[in-house]
Short mmCIF file of C-alpha atoms in Angstrom, two decimals:
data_model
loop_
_atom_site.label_atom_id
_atom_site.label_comp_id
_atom_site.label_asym_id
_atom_site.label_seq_id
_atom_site.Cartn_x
_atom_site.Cartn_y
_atom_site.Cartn_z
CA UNK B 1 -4.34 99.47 92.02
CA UNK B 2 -3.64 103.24 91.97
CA UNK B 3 -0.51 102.50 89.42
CA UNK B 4 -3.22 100.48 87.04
CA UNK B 5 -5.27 103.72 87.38
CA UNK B 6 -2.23 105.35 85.72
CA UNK B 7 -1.31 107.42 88.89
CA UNK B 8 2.46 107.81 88.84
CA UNK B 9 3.02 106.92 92.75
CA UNK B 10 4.75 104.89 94.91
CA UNK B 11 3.96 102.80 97.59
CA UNK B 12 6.20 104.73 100.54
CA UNK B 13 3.97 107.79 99.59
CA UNK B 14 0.90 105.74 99.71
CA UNK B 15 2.08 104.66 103.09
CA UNK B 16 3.01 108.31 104.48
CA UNK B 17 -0.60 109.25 103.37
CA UNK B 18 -1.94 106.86 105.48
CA UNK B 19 -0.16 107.62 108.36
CA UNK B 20 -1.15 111.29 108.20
CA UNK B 21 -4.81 109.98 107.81
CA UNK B 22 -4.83 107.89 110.58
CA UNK B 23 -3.81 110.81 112.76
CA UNK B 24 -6.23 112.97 112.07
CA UNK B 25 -8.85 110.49 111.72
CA UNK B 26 -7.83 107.50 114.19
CA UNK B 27 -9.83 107.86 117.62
CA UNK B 28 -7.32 109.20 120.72
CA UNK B 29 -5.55 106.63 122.88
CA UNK B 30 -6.67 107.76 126.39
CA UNK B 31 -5.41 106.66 129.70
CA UNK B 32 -7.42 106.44 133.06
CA UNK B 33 -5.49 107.76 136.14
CA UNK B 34 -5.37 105.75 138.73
CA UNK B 35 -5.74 106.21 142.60
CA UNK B 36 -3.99 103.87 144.46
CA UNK B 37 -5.49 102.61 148.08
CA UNK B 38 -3.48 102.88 150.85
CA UNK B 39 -0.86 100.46 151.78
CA UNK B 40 -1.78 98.49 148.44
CA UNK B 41 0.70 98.93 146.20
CA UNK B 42 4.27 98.96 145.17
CA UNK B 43 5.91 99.18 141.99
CA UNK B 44 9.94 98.05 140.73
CA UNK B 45 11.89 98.72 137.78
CA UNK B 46 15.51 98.68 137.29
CA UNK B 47 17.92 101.92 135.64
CA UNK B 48 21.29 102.09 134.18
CA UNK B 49 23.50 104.62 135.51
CA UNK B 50 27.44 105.36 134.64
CA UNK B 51 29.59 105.55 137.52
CA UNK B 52 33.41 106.69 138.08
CA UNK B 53 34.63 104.17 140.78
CA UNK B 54 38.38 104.83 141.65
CA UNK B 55 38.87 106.63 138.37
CA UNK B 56 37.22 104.35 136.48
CA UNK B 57 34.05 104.36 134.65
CA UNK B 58 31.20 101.34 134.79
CA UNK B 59 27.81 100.28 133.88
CA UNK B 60 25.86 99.37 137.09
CA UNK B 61 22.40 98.94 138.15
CA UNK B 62 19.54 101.34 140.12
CA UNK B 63 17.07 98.96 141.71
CA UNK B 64 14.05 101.49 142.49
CA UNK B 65 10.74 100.53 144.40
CA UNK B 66 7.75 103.56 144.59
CA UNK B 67 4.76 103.60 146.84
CA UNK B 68 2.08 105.21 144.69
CA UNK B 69 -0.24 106.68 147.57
CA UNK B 70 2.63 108.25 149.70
CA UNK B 71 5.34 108.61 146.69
CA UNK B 72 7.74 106.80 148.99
CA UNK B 73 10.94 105.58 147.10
CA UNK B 74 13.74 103.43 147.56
CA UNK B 75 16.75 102.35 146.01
CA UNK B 76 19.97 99.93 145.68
CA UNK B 77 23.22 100.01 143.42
CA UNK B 78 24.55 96.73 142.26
CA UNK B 79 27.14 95.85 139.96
CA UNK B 80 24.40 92.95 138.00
CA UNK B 81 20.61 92.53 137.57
CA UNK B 82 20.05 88.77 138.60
CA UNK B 83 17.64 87.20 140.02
CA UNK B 84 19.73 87.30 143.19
CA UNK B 85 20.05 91.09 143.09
CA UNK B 86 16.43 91.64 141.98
CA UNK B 87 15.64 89.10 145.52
CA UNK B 88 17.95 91.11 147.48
CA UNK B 89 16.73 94.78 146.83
CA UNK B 90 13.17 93.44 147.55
CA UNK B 91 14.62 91.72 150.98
CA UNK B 92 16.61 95.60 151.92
CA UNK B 93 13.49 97.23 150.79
CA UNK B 94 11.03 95.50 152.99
CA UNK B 95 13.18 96.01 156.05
CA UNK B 96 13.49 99.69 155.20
CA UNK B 97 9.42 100.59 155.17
CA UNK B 98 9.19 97.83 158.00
CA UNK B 99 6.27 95.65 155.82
CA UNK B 100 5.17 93.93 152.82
CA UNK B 101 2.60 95.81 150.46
CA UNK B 102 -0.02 93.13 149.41
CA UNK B 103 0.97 93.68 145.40
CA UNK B 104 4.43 94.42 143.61
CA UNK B 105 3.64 95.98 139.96
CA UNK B 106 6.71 94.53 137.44
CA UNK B 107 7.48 95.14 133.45
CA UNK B 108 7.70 92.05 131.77
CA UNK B 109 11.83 91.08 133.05
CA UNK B 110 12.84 87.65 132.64
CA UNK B 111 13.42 87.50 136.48
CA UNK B 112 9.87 87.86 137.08
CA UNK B 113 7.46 86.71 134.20
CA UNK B 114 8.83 83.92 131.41
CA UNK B 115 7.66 85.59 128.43
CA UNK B 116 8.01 81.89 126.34
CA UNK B 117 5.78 79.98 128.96
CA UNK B 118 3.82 83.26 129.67
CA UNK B 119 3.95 82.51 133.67
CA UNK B 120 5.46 83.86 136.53
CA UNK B 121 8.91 82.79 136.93
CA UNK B 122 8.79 79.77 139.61
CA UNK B 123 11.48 80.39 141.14
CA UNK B 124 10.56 84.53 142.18
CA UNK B 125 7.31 83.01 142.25
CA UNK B 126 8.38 81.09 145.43
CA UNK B 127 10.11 84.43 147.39
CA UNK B 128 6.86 86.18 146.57
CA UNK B 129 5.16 83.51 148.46
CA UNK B 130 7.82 83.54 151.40
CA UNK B 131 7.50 87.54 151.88
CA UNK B 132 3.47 87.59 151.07
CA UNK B 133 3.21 89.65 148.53
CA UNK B 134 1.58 89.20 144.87
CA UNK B 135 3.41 89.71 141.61
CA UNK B 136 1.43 91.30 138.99
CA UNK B 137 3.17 92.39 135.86
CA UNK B 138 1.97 94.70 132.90
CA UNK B 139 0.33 94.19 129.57
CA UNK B 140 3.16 93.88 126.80
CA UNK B 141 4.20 97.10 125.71
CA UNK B 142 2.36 98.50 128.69
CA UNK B 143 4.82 100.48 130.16
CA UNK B 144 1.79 103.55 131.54
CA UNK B 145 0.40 100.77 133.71
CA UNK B 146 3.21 101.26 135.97
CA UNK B 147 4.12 104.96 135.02
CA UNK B 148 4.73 105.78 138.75
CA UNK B 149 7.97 103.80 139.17
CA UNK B 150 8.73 104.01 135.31
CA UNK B 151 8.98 108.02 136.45
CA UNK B 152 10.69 107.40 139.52
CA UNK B 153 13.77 105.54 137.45
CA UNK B 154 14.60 108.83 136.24
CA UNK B 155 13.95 110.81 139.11
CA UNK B 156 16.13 109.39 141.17
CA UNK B 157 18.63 108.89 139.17
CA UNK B 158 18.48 113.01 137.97
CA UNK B 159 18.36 113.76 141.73
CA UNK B 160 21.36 111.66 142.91
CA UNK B 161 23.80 110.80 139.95
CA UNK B 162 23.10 113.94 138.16
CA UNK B 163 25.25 116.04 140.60
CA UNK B 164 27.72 113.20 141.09
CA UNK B 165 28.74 110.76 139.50
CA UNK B 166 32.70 110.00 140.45
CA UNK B 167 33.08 108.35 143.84
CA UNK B 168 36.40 106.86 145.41
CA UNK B 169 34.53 103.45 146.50
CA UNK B 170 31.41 101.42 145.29
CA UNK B 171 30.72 101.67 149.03
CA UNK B 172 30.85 105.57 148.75
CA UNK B 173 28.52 105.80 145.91
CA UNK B 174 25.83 103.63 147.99
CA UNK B 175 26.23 106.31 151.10
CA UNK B 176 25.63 108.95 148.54
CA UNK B 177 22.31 107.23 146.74
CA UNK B 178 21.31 106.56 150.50
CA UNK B 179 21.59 110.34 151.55
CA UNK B 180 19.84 111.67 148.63
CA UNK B 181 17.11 108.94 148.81
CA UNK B 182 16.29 110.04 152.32
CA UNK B 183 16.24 113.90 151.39
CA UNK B 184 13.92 113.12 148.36
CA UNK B 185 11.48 111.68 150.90
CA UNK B 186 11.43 114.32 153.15
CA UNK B 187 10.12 116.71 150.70
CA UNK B 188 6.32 117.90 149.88
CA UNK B 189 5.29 116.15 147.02
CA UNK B 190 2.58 116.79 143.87
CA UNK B 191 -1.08 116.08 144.91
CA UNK B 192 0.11 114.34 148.37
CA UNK B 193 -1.18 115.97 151.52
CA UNK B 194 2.11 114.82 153.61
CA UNK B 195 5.80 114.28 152.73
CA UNK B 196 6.57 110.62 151.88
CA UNK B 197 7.90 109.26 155.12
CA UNK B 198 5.07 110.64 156.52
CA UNK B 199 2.97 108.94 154.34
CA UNK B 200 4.62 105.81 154.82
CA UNK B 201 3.75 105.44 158.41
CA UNK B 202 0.18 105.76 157.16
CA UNK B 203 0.84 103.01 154.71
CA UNK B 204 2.44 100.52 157.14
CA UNK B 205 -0.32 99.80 159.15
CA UNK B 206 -2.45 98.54 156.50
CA UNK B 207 0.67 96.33 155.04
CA UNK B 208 1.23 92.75 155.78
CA UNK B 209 3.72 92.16 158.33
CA UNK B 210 7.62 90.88 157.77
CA UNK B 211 7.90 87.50 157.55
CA UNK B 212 9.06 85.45 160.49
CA UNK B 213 11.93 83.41 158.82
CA UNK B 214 14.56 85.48 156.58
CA UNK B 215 14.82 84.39 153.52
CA UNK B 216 18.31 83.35 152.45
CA UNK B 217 18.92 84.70 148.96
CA UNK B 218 20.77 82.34 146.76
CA UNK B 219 21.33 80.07 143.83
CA UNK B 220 22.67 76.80 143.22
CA UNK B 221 24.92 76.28 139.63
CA UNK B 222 25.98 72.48 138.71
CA UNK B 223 29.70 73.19 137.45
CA UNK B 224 32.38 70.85 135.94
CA UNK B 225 35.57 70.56 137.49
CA UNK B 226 38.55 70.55 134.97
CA UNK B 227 41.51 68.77 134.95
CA UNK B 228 43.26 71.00 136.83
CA UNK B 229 40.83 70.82 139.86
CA UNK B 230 39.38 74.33 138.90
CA UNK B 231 35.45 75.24 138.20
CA UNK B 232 34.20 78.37 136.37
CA UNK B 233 31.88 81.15 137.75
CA UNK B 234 30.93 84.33 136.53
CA UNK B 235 34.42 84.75 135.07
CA UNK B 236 36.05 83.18 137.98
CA UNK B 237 38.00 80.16 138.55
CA UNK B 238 37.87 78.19 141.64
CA UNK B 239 39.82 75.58 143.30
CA UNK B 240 38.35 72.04 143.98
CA UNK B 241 40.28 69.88 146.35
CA UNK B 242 42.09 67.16 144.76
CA UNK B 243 40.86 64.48 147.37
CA UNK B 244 37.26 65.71 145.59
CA UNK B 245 36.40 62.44 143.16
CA UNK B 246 33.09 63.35 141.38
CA UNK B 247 33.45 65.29 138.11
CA UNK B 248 31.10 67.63 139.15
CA UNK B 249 29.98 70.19 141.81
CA UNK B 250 26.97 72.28 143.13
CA UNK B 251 27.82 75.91 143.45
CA UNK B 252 25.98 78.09 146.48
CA UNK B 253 26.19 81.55 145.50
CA UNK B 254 25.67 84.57 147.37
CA UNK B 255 24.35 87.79 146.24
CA UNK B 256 27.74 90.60 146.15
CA UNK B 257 29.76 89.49 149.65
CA UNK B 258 32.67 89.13 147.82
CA UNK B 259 32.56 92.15 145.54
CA UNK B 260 31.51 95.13 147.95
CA UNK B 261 34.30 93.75 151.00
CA UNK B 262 37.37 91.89 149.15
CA UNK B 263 37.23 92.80 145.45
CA UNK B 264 40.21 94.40 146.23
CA UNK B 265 41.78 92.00 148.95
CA UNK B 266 40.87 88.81 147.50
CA UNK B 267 43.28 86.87 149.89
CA UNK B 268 41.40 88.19 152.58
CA UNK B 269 38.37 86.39 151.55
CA UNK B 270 40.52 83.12 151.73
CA UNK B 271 40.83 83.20 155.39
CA UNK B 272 36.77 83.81 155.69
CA UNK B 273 36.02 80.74 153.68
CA UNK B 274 38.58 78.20 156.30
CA UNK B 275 35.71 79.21 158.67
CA UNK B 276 33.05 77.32 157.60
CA UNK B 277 35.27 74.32 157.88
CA UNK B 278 34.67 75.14 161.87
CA UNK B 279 30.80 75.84 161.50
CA UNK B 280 28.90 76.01 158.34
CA UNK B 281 27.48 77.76 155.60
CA UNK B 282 24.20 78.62 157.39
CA UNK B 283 25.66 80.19 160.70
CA UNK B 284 28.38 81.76 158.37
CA UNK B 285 25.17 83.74 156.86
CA UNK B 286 23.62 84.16 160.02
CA UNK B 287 27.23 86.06 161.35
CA UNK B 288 26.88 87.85 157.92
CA UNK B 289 23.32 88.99 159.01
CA UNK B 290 24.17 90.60 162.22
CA UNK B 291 27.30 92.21 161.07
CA UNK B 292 25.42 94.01 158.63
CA UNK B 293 22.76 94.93 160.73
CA UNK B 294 25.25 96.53 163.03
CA UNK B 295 27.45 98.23 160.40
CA UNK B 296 30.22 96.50 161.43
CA UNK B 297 32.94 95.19 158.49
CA UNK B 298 32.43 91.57 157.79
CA UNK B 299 36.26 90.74 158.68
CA UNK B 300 37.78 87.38 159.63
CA UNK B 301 37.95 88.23 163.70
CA UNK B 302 34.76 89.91 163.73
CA UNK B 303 33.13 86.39 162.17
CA UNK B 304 35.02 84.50 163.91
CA UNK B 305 33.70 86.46 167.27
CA UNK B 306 30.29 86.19 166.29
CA UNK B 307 30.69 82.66 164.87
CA UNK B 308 32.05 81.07 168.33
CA UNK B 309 29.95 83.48 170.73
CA UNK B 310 27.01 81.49 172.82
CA UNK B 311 23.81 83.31 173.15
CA UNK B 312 24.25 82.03 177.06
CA UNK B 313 26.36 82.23 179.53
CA UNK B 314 28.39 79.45 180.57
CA UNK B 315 27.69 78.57 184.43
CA UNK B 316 30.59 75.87 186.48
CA UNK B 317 28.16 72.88 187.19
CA UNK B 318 28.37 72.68 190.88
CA UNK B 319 27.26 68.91 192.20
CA UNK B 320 28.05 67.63 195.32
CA UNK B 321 28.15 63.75 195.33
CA UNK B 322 28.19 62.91 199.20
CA UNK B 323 26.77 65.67 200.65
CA UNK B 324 28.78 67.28 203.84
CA UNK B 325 27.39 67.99 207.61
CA UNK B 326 25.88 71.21 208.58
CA UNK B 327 26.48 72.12 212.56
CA UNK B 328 22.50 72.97 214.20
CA UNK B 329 22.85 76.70 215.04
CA UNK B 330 22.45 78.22 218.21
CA UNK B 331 19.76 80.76 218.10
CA UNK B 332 20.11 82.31 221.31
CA UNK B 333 23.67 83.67 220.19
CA UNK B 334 21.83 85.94 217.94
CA UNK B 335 18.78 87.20 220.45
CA UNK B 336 21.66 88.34 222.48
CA UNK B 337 23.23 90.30 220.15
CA UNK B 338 20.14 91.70 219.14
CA UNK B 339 19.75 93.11 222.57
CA UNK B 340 22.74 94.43 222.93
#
């Protein structure tokens, strides 16, 4: 229209004017601070941070968790960002504060909400329903609905990696994020009356309580076995006994066993995996769980203690099929020597 007016203008002008318009003009996009209640509400996002392990330089991933009223935060390295790992972290971080806030605020990750079906994913869906908490997850494009954690990212990773970032283990890097997480919550805060872990014992007494049952964090894969008696995982091949007839196999995998204890000693791992030919996957996991609670490396003698231990101690039956005679006792032998 202008260029049938005879203006000599084109439309990328036309749309910069518009924009500059709209600016002035446009009403202000405001935003409504929030004040969280007590013991409510958590929040989870994930981070990318750079890491020199050994001398060498890789991608991995912060899992960080906030709690809005006492700014208490928490957070987990891991080389991925599965489902298994986004599980886990929730798992480590609800035995750290010692409860279960009654919501969990989450961006729009495929782990959580399926964008395509526009639900909550089923299966994270279920583990919410195990641990008692509710998954809520923000408007598209949203991300100011959740600006505490989205803040916290960044924080923490400024606080810990920004000093460091070269570490001679993975292991080593975790002790580090660990140290600086529990010096971040010791100090005073912005608008908070106490320090975080202060305000964290306020906030778990109004928290639901752990679940009973652990939750045992995994995921089953349908694989194909080739040829050559091998099946495929995450870049890893995997031998199938020959004896094994069907042309396929159901996978149970574990969170990061393998890659924080035997990444470099993969034939120690062999010797670990012979032992649930003498018990099974489930007490293997069990062994796994009180190892880890105790600090104590997951090795093949220290499962194989735990694995074979009984919770009671074994007493010799003692049964005595005929019975045996029992002389009748003179008293009087024993008045005497009490008077004397």
């Amino acid at each position: 229209m202008l260029v049938t007016d005879g203006h000599k203008i084109g439309y990328t002008s036309v749309k910069d004017e518009v924009v500059r318009w709209k600016r002035t003009n446009s009403p202000r996009e405001v935003y409504i601070l929030q004040e969280p209640r007590i013991g409510q509400r958590a929040e989870f996002d994930w981070g990318e941070v750079v890491l020199c392990i050994e001398g060498v330089r890789s991608k991995f991933y912060l899992a960080v968790f906030v709690l809005p009223f006492s700014l208490y935060r928490f957070a987990r390295l891991y080389p991925r960002s599965t489902r298994l790992e986004v599980i886990q972290a929730h798992i480590e971080f609800f035995h750290e504060i010692g409860a279960v806030p009654e919501t969990i605020f989450y961006d729009r990750m495929s782990v959580v909400y399926d964008s395509q079906k526009q639900k909550l994913n089923e299966k994270f869906l279920e583990y919410s329903m195990h641990s008692g908490f509710r998954p809520c997850v923000c408007n598209p494009a949203s991300p100011h609905e959740k600006g505490t954690d989205e803040e916290s990212v960044g924080y923490v990773r400024r606080l810990t990696f920004g000093e460091r970032s070269s570490f001679e283990s993975f292991e080593a890097a975790i002790e580090w994020l660990s140290m600086c997480l529990t010096e971040i919550n010791a100090r005073p805060v912005y608008r908070r009356p106490d320090v975080p872990v202060q305000g964290l014992v306020q906030e778990r007494d109004l928290m639901h309580h752990l679940p009973t049952l652990e939750y045992e964090n995994y995921d089953l894969k349908r694989a194909t076995i080739s040829r050559y008696s091998l099946v495929k995982c995450e870049g890893n091949f995997y031998s199938v006994p020959d004896t094994y007839r069907p042309r396929q196999i159901t996978l149970k995998i574990m969170v990061d066993m393998f890659n924080r204890y035997y990444l470099d000693d993969p034939k120690g791992f062999l010797p670990i995996l012979d032992l649930m030919r003498e018990t099974s996957p489930e007490a293997l996991s069990s062994a796994l769980t009180i190892l880890n609670k105790q600090n104590i490396s997951p090795t093949y003698d220290t499962l194989r203690f735990f694995l074979h231990q009984t919770m009671e101690q074994k007493v010799e039956p003692f049964a005595c099929l005929g019975g045996f005679a029992v002389t009748q006792p003179d008293l009087a032998v024993f008045d005497r020597m009490m008077v004397g």
